[in-house]
Coordinates of C-alpha atoms and ligand atoms in Angstrom, one line a residue:
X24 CA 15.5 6.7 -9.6
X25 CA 13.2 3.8 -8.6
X26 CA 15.4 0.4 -9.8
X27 CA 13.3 -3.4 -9.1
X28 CA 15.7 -6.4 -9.2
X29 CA 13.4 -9.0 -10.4
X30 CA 13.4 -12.5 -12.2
X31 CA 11.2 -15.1 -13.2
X32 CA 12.6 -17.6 -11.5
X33 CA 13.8 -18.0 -7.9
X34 CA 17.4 -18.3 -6.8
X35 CA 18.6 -17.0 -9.5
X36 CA 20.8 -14.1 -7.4
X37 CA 18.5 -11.1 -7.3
X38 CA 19.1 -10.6 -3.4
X39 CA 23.1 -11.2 -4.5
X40 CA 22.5 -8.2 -7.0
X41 CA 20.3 -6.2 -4.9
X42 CA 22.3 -5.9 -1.8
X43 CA 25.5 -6.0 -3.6
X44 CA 24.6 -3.1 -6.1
X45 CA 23.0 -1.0 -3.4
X46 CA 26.4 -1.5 -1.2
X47 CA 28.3 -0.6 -4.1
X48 CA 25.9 3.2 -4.6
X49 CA 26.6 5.9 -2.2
X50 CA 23.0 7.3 -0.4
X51 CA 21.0 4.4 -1.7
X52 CA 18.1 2.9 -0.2
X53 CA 17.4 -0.6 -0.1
X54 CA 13.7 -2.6 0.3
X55 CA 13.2 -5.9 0.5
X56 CA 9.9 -6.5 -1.2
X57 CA 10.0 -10.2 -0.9
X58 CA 8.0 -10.3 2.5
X59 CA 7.2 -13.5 2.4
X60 CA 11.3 -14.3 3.1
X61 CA 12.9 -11.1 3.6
X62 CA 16.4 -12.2 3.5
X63 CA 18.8 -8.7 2.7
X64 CA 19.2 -7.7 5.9
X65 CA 21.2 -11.9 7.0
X66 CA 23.7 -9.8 4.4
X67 CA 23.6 -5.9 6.0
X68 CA 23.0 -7.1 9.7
X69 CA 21.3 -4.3 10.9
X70 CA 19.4 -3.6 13.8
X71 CA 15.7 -3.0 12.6
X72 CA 12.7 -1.3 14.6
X73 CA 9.0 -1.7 13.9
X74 CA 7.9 2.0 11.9
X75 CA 4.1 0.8 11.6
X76 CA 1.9 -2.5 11.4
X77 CA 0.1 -2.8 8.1
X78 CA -3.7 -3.5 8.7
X79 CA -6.7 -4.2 6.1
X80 CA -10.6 -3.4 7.0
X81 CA -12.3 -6.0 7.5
X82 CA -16.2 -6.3 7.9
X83 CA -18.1 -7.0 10.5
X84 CA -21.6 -7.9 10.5
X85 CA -24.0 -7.0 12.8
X86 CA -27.0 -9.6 13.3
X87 CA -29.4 -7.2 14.5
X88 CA -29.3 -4.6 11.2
X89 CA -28.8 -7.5 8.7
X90 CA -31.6 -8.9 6.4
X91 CA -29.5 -11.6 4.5
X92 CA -30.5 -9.6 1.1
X93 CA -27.1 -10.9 -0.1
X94 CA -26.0 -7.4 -1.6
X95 CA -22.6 -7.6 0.2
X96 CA -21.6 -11.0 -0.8
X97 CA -22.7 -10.3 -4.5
X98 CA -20.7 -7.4 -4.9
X99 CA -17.4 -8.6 -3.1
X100 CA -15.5 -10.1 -6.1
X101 CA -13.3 -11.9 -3.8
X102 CA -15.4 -14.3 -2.7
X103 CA -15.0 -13.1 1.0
X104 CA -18.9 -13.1 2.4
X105 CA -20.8 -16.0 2.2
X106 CA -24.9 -15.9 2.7
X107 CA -25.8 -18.7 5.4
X108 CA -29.3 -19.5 5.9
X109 CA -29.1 -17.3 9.4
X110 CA -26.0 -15.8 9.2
X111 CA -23.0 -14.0 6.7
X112 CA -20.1 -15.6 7.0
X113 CA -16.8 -13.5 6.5
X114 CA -13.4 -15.0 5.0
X115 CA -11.1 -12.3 7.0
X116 CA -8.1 -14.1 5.0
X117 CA -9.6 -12.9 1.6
X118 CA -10.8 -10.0 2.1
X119 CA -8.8 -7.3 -0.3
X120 CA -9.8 -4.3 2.4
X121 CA -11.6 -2.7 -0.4
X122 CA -14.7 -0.9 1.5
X123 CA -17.1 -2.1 -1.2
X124 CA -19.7 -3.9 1.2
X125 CA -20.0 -1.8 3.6
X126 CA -20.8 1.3 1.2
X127 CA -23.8 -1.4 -0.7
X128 CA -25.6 -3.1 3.0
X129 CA -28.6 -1.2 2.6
X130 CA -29.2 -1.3 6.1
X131 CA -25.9 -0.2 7.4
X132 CA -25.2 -3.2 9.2
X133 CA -21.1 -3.9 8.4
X134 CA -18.6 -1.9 9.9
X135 CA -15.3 -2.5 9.8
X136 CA -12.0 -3.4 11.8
X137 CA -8.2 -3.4 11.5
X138 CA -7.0 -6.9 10.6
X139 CA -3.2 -7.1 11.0
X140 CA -1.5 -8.7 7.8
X141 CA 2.0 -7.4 8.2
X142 CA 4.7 -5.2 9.4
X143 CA 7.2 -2.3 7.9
X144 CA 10.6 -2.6 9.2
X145 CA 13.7 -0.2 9.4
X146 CA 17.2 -0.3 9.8
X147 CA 18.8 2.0 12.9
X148 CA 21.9 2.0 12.0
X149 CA 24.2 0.9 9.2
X150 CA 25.6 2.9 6.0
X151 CA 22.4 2.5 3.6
X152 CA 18.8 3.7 4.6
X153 CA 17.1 -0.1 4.8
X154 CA 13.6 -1.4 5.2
X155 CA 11.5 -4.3 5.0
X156 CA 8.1 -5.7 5.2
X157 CA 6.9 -8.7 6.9
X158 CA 4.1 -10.7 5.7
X159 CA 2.0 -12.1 9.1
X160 CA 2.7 -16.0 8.6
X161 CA -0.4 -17.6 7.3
X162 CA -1.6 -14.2 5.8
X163 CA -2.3 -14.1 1.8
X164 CA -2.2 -10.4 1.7
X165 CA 1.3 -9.9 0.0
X166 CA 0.8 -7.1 -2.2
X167 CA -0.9 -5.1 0.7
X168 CA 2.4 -5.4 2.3
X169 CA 4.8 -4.4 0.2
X170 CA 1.9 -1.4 -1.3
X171 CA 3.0 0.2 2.8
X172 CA 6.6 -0.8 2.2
X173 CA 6.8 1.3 -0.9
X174 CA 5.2 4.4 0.5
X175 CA 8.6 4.6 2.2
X176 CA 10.3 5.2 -0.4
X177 CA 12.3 9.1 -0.3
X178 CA 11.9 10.1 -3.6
X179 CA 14.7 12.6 -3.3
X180 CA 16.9 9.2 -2.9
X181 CA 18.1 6.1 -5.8
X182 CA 15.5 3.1 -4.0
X183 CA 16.6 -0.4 -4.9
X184 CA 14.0 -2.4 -4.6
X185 CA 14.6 -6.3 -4.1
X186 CA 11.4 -8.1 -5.8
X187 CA 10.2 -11.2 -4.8
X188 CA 10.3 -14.3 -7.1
X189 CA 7.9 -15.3 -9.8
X190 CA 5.4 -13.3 -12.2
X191 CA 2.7 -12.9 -9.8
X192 CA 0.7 -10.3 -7.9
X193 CA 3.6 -9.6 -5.4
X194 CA 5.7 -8.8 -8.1
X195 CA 3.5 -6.6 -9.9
X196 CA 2.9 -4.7 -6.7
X197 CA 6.9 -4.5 -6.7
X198 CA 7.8 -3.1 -10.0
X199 CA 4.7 -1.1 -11.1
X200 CA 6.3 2.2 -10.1
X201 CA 9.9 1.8 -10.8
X202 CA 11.3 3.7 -13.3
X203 CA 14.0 0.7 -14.8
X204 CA 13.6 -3.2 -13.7
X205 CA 16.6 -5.7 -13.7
X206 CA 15.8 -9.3 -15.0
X207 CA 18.2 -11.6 -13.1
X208 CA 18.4 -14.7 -14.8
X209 CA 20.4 -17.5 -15.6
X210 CA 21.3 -19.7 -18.4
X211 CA 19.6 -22.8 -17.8
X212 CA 16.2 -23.7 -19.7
X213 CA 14.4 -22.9 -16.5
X214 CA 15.9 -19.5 -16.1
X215 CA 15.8 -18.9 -19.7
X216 CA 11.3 -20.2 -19.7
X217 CA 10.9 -17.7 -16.9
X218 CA 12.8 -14.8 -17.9
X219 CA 10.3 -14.8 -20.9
X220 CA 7.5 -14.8 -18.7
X221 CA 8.8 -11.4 -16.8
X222 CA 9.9 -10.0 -20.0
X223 CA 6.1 -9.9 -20.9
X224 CA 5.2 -8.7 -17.8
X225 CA 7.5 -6.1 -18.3
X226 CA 6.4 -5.1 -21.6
X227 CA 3.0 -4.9 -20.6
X228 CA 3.7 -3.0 -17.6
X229 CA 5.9 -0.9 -20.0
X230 CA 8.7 -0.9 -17.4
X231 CA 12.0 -0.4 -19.2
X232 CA 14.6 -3.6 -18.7
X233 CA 17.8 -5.1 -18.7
X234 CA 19.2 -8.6 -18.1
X235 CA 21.8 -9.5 -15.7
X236 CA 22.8 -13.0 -16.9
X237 CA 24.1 -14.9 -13.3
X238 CA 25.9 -17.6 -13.1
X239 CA 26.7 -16.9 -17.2
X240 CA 29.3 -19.7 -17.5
X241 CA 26.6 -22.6 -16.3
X242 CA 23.9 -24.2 -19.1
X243 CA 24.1 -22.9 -22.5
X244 CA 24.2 -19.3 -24.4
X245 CA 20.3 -19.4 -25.2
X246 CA 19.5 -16.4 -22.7
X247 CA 22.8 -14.7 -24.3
X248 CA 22.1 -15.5 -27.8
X249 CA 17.9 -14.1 -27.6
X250 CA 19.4 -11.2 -25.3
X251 CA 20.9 -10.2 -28.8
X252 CA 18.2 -11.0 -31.2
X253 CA 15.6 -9.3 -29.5
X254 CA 17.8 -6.1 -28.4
X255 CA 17.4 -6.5 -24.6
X256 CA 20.8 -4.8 -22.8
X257 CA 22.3 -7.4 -21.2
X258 CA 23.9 -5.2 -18.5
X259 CA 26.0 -7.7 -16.8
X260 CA 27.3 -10.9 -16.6
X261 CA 28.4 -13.0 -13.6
X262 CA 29.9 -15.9 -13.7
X263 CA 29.5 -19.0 -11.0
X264 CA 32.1 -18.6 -8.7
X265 CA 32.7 -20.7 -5.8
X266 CA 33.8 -17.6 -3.7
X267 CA 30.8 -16.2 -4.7
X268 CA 28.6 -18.8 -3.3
X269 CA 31.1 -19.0 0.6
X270 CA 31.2 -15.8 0.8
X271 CA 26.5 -15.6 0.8
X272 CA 26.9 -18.5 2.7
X273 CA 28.4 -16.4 5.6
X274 CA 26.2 -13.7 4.9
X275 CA 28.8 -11.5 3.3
X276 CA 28.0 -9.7 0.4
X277 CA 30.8 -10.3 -2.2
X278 CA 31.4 -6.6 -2.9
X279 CA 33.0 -6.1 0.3
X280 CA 35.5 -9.1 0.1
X281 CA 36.0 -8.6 -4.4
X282 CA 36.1 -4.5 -4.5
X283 CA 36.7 -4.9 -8.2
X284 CA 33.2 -5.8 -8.1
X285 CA 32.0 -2.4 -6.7
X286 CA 33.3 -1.0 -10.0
X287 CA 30.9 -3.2 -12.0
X288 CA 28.2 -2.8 -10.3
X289 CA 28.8 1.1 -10.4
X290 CA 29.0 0.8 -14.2
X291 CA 26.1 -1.1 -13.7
X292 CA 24.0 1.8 -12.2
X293 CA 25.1 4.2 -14.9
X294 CA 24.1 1.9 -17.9
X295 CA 20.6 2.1 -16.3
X296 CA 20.5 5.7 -15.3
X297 CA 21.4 6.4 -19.0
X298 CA 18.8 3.7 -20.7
X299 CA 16.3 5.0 -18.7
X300 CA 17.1 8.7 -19.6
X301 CA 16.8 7.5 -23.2
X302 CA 13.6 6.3 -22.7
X303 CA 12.1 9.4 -20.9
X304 CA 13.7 11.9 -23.7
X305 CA 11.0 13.1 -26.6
X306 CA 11.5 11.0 -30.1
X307 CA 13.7 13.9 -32.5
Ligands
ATP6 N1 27.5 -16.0 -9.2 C1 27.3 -16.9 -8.3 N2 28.1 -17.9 -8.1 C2 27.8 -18.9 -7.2 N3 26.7 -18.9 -6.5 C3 25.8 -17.9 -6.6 C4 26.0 -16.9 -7.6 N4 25.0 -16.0 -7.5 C5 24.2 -16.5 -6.6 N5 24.7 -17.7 -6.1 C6 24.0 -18.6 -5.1 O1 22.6 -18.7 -5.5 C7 21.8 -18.8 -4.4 C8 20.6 -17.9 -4.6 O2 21.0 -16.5 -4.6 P1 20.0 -15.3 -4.2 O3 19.5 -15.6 -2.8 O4 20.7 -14.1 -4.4 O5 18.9 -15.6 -5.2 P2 17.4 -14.9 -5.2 O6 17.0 -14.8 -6.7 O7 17.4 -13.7 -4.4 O8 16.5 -16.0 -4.5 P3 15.0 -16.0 -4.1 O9 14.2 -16.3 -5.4 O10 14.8 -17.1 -3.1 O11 14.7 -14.6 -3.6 C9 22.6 -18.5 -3.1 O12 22.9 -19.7 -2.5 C10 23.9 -17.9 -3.7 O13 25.0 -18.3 -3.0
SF4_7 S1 -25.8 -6.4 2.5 FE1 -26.0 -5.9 4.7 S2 -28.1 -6.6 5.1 FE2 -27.5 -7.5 3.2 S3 -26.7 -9.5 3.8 FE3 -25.0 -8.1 3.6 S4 -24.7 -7.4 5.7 FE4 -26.7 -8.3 5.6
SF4_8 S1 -14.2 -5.1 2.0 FE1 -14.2 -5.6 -0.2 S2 -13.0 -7.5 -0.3 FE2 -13.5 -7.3 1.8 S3 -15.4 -8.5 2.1 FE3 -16.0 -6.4 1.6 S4 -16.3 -6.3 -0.6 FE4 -15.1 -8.2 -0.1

């Protein structure tokens, strides 16, 4: 079972639920997919070691062999070759690694070369099997990233999968394979706007979901109330709590201080492991 904790908006707590629910599972894995800021591991304080560097293929021109027919650059969509009178310029940072140019040069004159963008981390110790990637700072290539980070993943295992903020590419790249996605969202109009926006990515993606409403007493009872209309499972709620917000502040996660929590959370898991069964089982 493949779970993404996701949410339109940042900050709303999908590191608190993450961390937290994979605490509360025994054997669970946990990867941070937000590689831009991997932050799980300020709450699990594990050692980590490198397991590999993640590259992309870049091209590499060579003068000599090169016409300037322009082929390359018309068929990158990317935008990363640019025909100069006397020379092809290459935009390393936006190339997608895709191979495309080098297969159309009619005179074989790209090759191509590792470019690092990123690196897969693992934990050495500690009671869950934990890894994260690291996006190389002023690097674009997200999704690359967190594609390696995912090929980690034991199958044979429950993988929770911390997404990063937002609707964007490097959340696509985070939930496309999971078998259930958690919204974690808030009541405020802001968290209420951008929980809409992932519920549509969601749909499209045909990812089954469920809301965790955090900080449920703050704002108003619009994410409750539509929650209801449009029968999403809202699977739990949490509600601000100051002990909530000292004990992250210290880096410990709140399941290990409020046990009565690891019950919820476990309740949580099942909810999901049965919607999701639901899903998968042949319409009567
Ligand atoms: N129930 C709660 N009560 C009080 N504070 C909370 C609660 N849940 C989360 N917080 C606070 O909200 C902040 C954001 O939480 P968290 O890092 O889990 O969000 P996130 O969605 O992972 O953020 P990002 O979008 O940056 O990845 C933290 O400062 C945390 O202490
Ligand atoms: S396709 Fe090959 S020959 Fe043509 S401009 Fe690009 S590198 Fe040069
Ligand atoms: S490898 Fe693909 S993305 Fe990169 S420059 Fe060539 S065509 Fe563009």
């Amino acid at each position: 079972m493949k779970i993404a904790i996701a949410s339109g908006k940042g900050g709303t707590g999908k590191t608190t639920v993450a961390v937290n629910l994979a605490l509360s599972l025994k054997d669970a894995q946990l990867f941070d997919c937000d590689v831009e800021e991997p932050n799980c591991n300020l709450f699990l304080g594990y050692d980590l070691e490198k397991i590999e560097d993640v590259n992309v293929k870049t091209p590499v021109v060579d003068k000599n062999k090169c016409d300037l027919c322009g082929k390359c650059s018309d068929f990158c969509q990317f935008n990363a070759l640019a025909i100069l009178p006397e020379d092809v310029m290459i935009f390393p940072t936006l190339c997608h690694g895709c191979g495309g140019c080098t297969i159309v040069c009619p005179n074989k004159a790209i090759s191509e070369v590792d470019r690092k963008v990123g690196v897969i981390e693992g934990s050495v110790n500690g009671e869950l099997a934990f890894c994260q990637g690291l996006l190389k700072i002023g690097e674009p290539m997200t999704s690359l990233v967190i594609k390696a980070l995912q090929e980690h993943i034991d199958k044979n295992a429950t993988a929770i999968i911390d997404a990063p903020p937002g609707t964007a590419c490097p959340v696509i790249a985070s939930v496309k394979n999971v078998d259930y996605c958690i919204l974690v969202t808030e009541s405020t109009p802001f968290g209420f706007h951008d929980l809409k926006l992932a519920l549509d990515v969601m749909r499209i993606l045909g990812i089954p979901f469920g809301v965790v409403i955090n900080r449920c007493d703050i704002g108003d009872n619009r994410v409750e109330e539509y929650c209801i209309e449009e029968g999403i499972p809202i699977l739990m709620k949490i509600p601000y709590d100051r002990e909530i917000a000292r004990l992250y502040s210290k880096g410990i996660p709140f399941v290990n201080e409020m046990p009565e929590w690891k019950d919820r959370f476990l309740r949580l898991f099942r909810d999901v492991t049965s919607l999701s069964e639901m899903r998968d089982r042949p319409e009567q």
